[in-house]
Short mmCIF file of N, CA, C and O in Angstrom, two decimals:
data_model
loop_
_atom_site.label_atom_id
_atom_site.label_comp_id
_atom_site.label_asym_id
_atom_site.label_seq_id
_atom_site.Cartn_x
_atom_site.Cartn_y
_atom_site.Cartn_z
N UNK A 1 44.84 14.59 -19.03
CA UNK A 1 43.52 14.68 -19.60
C UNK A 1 42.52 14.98 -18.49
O UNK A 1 42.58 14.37 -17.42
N UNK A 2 41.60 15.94 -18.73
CA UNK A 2 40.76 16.75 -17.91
C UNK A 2 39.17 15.30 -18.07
O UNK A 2 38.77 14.73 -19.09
N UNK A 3 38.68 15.18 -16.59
CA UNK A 3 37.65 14.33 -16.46
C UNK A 3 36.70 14.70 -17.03
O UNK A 3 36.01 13.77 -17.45
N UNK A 4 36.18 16.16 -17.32
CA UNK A 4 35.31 16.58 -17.95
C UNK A 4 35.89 16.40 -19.55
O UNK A 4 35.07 16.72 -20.41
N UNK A 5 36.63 16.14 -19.81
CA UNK A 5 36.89 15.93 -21.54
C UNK A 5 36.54 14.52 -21.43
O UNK A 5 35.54 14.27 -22.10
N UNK A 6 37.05 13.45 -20.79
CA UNK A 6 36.90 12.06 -21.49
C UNK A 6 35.55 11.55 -20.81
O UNK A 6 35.43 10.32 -20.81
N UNK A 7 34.30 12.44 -20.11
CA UNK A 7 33.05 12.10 -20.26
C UNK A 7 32.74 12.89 -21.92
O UNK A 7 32.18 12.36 -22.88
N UNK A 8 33.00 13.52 -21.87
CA UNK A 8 32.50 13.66 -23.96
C UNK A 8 33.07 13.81 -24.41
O UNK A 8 33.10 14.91 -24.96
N UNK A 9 34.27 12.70 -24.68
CA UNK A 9 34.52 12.52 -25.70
C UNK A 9 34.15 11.73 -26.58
O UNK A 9 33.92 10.59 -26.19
N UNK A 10 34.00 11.97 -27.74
CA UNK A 10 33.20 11.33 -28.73
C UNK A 10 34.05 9.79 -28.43
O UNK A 10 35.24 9.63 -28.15
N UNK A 11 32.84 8.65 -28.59
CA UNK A 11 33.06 7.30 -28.97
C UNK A 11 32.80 6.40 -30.19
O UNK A 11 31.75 6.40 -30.84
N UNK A 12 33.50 5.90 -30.34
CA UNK A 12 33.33 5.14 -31.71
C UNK A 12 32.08 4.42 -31.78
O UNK A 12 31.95 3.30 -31.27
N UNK A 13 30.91 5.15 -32.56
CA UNK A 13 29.48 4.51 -32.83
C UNK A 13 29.73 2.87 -33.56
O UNK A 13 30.63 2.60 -34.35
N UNK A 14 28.62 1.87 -33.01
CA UNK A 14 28.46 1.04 -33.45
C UNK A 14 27.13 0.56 -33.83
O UNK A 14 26.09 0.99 -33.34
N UNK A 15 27.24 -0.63 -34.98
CA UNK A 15 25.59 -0.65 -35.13
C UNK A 15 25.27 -0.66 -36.58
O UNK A 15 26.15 -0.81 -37.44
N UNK A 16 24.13 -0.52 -36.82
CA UNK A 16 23.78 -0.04 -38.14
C UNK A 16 22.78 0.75 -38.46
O UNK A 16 21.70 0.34 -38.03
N UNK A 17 22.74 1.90 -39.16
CA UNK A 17 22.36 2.93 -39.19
C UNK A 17 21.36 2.52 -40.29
O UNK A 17 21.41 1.50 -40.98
N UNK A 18 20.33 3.62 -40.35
CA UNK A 18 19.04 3.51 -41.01
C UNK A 18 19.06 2.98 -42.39
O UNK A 18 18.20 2.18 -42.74
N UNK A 19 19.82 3.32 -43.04
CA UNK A 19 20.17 2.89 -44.24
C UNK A 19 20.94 1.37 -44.74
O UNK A 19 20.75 0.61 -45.69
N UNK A 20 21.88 1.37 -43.57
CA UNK A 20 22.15 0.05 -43.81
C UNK A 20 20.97 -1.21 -43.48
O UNK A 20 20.92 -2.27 -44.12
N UNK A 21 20.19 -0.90 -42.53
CA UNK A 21 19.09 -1.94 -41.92
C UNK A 21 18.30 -2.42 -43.63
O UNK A 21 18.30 -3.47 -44.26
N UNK A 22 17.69 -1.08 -43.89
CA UNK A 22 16.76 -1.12 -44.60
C UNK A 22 17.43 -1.83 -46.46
O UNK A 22 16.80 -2.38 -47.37
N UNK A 23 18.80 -1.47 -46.34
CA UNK A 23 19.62 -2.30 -47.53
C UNK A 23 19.86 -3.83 -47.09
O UNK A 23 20.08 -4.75 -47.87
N UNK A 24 19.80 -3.91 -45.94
CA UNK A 24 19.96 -5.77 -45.42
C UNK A 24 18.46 -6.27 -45.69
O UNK A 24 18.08 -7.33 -46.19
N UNK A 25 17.64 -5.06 -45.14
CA UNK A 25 16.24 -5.90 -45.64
C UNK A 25 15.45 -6.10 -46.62
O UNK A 25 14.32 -6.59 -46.64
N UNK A 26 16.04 -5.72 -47.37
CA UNK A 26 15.65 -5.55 -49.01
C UNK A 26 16.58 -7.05 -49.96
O UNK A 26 16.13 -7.76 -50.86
N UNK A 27 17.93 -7.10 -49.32
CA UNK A 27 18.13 -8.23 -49.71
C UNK A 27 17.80 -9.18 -48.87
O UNK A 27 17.47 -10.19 -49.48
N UNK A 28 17.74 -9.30 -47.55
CA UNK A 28 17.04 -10.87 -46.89
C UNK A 28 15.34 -10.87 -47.56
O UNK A 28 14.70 -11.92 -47.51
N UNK A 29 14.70 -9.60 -48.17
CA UNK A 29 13.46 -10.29 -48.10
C UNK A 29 13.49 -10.77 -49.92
O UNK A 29 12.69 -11.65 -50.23
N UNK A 30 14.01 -10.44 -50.55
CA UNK A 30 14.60 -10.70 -52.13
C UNK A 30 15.17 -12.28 -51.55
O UNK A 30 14.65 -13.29 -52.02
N UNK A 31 15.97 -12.37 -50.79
CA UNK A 31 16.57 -13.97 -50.79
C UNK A 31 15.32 -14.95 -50.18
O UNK A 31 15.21 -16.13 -50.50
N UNK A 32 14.52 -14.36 -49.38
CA UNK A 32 13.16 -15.07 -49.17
C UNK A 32 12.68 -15.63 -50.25
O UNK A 32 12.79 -16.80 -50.62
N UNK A 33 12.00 -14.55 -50.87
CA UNK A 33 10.94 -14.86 -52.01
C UNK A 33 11.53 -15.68 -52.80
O UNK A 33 10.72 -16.59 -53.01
N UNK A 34 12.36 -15.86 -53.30
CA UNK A 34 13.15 -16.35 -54.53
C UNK A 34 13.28 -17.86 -53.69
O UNK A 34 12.58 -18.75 -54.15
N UNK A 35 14.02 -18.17 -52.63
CA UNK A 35 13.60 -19.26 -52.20
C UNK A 35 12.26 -20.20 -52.14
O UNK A 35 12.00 -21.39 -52.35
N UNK A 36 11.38 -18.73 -51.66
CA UNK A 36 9.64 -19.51 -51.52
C UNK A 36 9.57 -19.89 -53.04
O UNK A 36 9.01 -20.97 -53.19
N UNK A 37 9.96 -19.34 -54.15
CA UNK A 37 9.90 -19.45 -55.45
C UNK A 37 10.23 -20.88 -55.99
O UNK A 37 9.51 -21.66 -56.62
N UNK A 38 11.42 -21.01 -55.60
CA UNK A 38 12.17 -22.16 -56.17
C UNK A 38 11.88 -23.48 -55.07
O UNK A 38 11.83 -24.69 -55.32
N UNK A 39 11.72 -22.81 -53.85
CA UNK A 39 11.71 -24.38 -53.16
C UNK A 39 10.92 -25.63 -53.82
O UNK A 39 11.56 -26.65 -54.08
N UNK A 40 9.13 -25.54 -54.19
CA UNK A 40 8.64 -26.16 -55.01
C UNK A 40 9.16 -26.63 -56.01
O UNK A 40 8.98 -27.80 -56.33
N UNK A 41 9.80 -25.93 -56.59
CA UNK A 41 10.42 -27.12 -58.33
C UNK A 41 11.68 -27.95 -57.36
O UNK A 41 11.74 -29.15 -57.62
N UNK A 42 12.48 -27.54 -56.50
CA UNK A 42 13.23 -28.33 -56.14
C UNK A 42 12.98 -29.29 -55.35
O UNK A 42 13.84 -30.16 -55.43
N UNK A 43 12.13 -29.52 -54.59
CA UNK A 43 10.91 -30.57 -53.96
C UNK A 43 10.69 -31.97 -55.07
O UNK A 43 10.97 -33.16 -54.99
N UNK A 44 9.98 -31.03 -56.18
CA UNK A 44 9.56 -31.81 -57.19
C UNK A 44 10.87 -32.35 -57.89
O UNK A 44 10.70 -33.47 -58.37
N UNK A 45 12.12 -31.82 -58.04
CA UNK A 45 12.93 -32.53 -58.64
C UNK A 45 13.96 -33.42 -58.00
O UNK A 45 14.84 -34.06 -58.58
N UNK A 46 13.65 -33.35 -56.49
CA UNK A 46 14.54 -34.31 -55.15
C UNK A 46 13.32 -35.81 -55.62
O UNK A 46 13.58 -37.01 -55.71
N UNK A 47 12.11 -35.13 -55.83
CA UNK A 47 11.06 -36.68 -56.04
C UNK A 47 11.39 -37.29 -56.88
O UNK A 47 11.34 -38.51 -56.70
N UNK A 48 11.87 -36.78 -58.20
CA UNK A 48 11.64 -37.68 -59.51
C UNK A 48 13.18 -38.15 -59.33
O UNK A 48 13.59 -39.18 -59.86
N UNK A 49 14.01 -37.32 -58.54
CA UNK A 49 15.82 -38.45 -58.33
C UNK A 49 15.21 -39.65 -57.87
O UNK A 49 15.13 -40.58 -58.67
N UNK A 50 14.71 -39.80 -56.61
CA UNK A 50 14.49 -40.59 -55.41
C UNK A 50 13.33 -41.76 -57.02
O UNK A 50 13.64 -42.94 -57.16
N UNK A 51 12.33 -41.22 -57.82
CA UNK A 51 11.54 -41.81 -58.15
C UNK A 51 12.68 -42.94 -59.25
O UNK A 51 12.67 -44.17 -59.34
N UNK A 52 13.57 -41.91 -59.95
CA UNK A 52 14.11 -43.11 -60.85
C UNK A 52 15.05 -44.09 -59.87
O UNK A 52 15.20 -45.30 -59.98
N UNK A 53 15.70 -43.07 -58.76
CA UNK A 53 16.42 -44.85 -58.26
C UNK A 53 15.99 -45.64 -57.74
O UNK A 53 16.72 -46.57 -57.39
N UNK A 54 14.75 -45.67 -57.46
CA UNK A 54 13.36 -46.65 -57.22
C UNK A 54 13.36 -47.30 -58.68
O UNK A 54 14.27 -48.10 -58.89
N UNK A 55 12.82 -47.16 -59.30
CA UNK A 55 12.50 -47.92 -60.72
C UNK A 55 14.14 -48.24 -61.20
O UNK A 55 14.12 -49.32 -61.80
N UNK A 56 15.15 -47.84 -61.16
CA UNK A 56 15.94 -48.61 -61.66
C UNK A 56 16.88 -49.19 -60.38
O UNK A 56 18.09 -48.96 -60.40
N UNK A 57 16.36 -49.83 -59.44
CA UNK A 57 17.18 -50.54 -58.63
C UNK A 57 15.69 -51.81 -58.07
O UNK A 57 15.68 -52.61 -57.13
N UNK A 58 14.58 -51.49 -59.14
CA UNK A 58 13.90 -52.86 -58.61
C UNK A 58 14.11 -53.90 -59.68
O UNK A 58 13.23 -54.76 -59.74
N UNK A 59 15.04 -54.00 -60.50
CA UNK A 59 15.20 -54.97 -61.16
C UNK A 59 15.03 -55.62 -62.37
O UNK A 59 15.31 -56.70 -62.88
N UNK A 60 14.31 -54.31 -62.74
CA UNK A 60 13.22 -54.34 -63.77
C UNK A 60 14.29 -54.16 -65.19
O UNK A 60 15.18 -53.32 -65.06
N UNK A 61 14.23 -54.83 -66.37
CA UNK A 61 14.91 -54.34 -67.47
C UNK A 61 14.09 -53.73 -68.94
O UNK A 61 14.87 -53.04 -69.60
N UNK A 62 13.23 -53.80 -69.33
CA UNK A 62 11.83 -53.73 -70.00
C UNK A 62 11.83 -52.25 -69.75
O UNK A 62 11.61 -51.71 -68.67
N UNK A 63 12.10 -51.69 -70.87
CA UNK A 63 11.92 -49.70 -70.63
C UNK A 63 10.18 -49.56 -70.60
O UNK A 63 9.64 -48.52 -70.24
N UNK A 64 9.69 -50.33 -70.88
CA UNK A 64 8.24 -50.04 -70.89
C UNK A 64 7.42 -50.51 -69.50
O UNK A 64 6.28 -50.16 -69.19
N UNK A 65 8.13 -51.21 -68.90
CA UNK A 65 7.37 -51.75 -67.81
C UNK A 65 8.29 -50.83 -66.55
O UNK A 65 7.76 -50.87 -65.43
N UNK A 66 9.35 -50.18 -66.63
CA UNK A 66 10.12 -49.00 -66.49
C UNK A 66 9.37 -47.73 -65.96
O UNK A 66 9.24 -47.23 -64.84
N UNK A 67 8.98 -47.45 -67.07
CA UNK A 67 8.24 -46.10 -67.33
C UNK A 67 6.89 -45.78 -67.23
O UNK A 67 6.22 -44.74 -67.33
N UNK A 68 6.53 -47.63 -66.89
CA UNK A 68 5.03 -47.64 -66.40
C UNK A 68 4.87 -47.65 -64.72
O UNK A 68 3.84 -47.45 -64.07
N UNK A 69 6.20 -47.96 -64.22
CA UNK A 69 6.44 -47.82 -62.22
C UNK A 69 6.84 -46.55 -62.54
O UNK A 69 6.56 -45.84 -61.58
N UNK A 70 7.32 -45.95 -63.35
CA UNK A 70 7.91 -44.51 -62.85
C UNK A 70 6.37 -43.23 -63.18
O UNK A 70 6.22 -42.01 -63.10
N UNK A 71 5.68 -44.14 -63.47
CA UNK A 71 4.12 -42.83 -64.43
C UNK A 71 3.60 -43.24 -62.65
O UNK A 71 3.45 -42.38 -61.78
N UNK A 72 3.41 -44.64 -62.47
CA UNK A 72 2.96 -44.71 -60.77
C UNK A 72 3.71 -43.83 -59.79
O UNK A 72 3.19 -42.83 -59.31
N UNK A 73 4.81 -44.18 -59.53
CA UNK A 73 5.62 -43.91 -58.50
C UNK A 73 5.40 -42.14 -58.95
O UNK A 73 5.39 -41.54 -57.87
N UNK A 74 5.24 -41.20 -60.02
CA UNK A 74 5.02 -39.91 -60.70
C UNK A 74 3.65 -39.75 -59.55
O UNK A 74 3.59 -39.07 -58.52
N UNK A 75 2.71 -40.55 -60.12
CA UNK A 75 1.09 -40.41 -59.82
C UNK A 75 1.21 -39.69 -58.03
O UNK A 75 0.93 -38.52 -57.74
N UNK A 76 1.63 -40.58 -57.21
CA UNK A 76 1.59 -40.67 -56.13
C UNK A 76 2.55 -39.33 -55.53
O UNK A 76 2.15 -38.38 -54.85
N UNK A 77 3.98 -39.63 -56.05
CA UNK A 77 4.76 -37.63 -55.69
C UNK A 77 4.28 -37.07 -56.23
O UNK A 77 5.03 -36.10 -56.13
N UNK A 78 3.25 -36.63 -57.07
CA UNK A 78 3.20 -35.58 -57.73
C UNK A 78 4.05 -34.83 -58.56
O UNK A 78 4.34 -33.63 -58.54
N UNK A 79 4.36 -35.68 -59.25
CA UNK A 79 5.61 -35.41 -60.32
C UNK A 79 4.91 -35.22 -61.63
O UNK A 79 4.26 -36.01 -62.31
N UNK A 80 5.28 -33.73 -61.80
CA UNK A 80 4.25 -33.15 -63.32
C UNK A 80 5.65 -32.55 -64.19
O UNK A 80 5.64 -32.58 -65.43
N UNK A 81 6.70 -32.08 -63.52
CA UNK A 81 7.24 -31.63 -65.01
C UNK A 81 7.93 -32.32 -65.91
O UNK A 81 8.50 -31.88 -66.90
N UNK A 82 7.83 -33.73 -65.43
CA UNK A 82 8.30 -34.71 -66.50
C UNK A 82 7.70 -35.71 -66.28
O UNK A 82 7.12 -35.95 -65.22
N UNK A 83 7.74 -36.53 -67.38
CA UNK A 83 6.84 -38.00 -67.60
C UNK A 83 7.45 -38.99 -68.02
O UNK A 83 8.64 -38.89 -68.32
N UNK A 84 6.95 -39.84 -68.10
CA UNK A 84 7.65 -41.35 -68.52
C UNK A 84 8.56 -41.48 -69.67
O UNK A 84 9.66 -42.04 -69.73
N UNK A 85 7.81 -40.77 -70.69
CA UNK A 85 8.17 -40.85 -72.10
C UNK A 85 9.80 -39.67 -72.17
O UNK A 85 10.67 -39.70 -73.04
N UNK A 86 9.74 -38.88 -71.13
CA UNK A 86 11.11 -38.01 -70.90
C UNK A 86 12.33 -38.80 -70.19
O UNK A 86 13.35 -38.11 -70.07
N UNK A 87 12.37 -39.71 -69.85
CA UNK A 87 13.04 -40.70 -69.24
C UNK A 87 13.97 -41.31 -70.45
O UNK A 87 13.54 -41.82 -71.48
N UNK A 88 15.43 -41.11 -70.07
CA UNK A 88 16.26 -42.00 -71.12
C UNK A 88 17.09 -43.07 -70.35
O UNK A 88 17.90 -42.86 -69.45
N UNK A 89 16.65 -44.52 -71.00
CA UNK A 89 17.08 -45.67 -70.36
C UNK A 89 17.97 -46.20 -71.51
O UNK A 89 18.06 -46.29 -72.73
N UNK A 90 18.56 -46.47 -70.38
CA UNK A 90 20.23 -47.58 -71.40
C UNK A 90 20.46 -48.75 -70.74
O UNK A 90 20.41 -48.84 -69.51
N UNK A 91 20.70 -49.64 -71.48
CA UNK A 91 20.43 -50.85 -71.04
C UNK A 91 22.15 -51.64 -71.48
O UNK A 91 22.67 -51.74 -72.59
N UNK A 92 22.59 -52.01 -70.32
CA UNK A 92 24.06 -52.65 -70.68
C UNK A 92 23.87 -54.20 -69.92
O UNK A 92 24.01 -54.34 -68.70
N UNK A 93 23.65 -54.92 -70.50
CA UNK A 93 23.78 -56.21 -70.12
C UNK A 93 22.13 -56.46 -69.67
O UNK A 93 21.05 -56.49 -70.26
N UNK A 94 22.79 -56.69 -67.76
CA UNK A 94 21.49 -57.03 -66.92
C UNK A 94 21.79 -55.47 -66.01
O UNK A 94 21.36 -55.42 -64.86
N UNK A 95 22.38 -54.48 -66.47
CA UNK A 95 22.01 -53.69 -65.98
C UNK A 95 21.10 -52.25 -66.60
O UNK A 95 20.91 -52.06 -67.80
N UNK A 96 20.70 -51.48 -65.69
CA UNK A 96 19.66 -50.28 -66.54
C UNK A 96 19.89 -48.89 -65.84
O UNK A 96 19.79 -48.51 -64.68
N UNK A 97 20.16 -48.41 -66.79
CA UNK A 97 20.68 -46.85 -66.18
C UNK A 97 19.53 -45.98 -66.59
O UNK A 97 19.20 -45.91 -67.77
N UNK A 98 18.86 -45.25 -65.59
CA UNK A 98 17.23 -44.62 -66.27
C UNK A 98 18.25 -43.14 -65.41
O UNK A 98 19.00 -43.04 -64.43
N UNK A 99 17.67 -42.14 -66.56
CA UNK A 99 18.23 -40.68 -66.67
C UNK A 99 17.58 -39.49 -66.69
O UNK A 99 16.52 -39.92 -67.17
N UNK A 100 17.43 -38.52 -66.57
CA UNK A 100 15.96 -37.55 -67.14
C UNK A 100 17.21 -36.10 -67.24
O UNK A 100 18.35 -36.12 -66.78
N UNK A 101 16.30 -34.56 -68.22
CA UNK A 101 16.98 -34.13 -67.95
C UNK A 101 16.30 -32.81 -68.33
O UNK A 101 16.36 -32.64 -69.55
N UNK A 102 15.54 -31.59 -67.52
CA UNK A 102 14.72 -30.69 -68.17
C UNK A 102 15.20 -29.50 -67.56
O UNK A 102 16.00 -29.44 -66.63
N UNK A 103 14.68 -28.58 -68.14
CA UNK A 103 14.45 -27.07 -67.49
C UNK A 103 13.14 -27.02 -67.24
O UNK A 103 12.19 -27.59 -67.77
N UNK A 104 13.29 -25.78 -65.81
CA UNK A 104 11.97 -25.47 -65.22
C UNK A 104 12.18 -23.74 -65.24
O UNK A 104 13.29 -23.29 -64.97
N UNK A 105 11.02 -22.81 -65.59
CA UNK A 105 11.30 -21.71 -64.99
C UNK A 105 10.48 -21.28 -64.50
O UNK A 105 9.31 -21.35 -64.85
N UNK A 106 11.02 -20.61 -63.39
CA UNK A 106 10.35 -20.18 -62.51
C UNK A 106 10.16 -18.52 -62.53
O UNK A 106 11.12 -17.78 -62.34
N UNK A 107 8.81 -18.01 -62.76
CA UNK A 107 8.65 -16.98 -62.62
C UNK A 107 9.09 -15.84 -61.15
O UNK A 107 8.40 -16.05 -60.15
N UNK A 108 9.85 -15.04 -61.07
CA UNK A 108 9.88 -13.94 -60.19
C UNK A 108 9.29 -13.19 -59.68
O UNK A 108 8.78 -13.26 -58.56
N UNK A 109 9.26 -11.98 -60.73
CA UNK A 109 8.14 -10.29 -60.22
C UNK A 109 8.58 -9.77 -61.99
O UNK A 109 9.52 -9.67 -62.79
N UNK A 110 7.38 -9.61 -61.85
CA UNK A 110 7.44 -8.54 -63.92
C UNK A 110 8.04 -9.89 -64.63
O UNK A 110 7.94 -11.11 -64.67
N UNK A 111 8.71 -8.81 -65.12
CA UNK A 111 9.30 -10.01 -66.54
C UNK A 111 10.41 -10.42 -66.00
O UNK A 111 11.01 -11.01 -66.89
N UNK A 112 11.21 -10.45 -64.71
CA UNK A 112 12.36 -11.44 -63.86
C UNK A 112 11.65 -12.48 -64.10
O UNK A 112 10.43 -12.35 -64.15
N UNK A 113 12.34 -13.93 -64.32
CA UNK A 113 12.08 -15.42 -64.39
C UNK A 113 13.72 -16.04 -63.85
O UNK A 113 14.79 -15.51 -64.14
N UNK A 114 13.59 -16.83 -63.31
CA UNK A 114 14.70 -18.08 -63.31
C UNK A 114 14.64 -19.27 -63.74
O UNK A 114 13.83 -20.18 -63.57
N UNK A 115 15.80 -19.15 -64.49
CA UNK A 115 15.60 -20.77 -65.51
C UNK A 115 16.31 -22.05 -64.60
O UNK A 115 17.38 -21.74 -64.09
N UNK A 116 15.97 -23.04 -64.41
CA UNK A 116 17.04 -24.18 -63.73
C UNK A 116 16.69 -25.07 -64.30
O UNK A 116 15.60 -25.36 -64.79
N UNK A 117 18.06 -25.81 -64.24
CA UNK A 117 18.46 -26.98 -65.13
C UNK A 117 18.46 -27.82 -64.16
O UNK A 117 19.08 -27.65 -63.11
N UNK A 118 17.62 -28.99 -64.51
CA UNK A 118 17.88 -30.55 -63.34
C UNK A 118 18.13 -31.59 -64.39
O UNK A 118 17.74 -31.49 -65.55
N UNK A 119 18.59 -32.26 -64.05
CA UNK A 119 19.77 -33.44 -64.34
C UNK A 119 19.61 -34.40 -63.36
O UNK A 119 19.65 -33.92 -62.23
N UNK A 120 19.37 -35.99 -63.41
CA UNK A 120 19.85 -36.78 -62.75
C UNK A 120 20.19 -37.92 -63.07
O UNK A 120 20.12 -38.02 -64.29
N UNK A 121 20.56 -38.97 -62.52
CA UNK A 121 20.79 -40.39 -63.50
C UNK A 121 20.62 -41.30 -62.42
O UNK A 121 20.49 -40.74 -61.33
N UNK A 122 20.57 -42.58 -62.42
CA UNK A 122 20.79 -43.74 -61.78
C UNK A 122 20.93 -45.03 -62.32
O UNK A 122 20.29 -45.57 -63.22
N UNK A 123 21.88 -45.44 -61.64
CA UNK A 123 23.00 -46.36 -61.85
C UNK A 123 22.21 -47.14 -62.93
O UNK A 123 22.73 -48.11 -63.49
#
């Protein structure tokens, strides 16, 4: 092999070319927004877990005196997409299992929305 051939010879390009950049950045900035989107309802629905296993691990058995620490303990996180009266308590003995269980949706861009389902329970 001649020295003047294997200075040009073609090398295997690496990298990413104009098209691929601009297709990565179209989905990292789509996985952004949709995050900035949803982080808030999921904020709000880590509060109202944390809020019922507060109210059902202080001892309390009385669904009404229940749902009157959980409208407080609401007041203070800022817990709006559910309320006291959405709260399902079961009562087995001396123990109290308080539950909740809604959809939130969250608007996108145009008529895109995301629906999510939260669910939680405590003991």
């Amino acid at each position: 092999m001649n020295t003047l051939d294997s200075i040009h010879a073609p090398r295997a390009q690496r990298g990413l070319s104009l098209l691929g950049m601009l297709l990565f950045a179209i989905v990292a900035v789509t996985v952004v927004v949709v995050g900035m989107r949803v982080m808030p309802s999921a904020l709000e629905y880590m509060a109202a877990k944390r809020a019922i296993n507060r109210v059902a691990s202080s001892g309390e058995t009385n669904p009404i005196e229940i749902r009157r620490s959980f409208d407080r303990i609401a007041a203070v996180d800022d817990i709006v997409s559910i309320g006291a009266k959405d709260l399902q308590i079961e009562r087995d003995g001396n123990s109290v299992r308080v539950s909740f269980r809604y959809e939130k949706r969250v608007a996108l861009f145009g008529p895109a929305s995301l629906v999510l389902d939260y669910q939680a329970s405590a003991p």
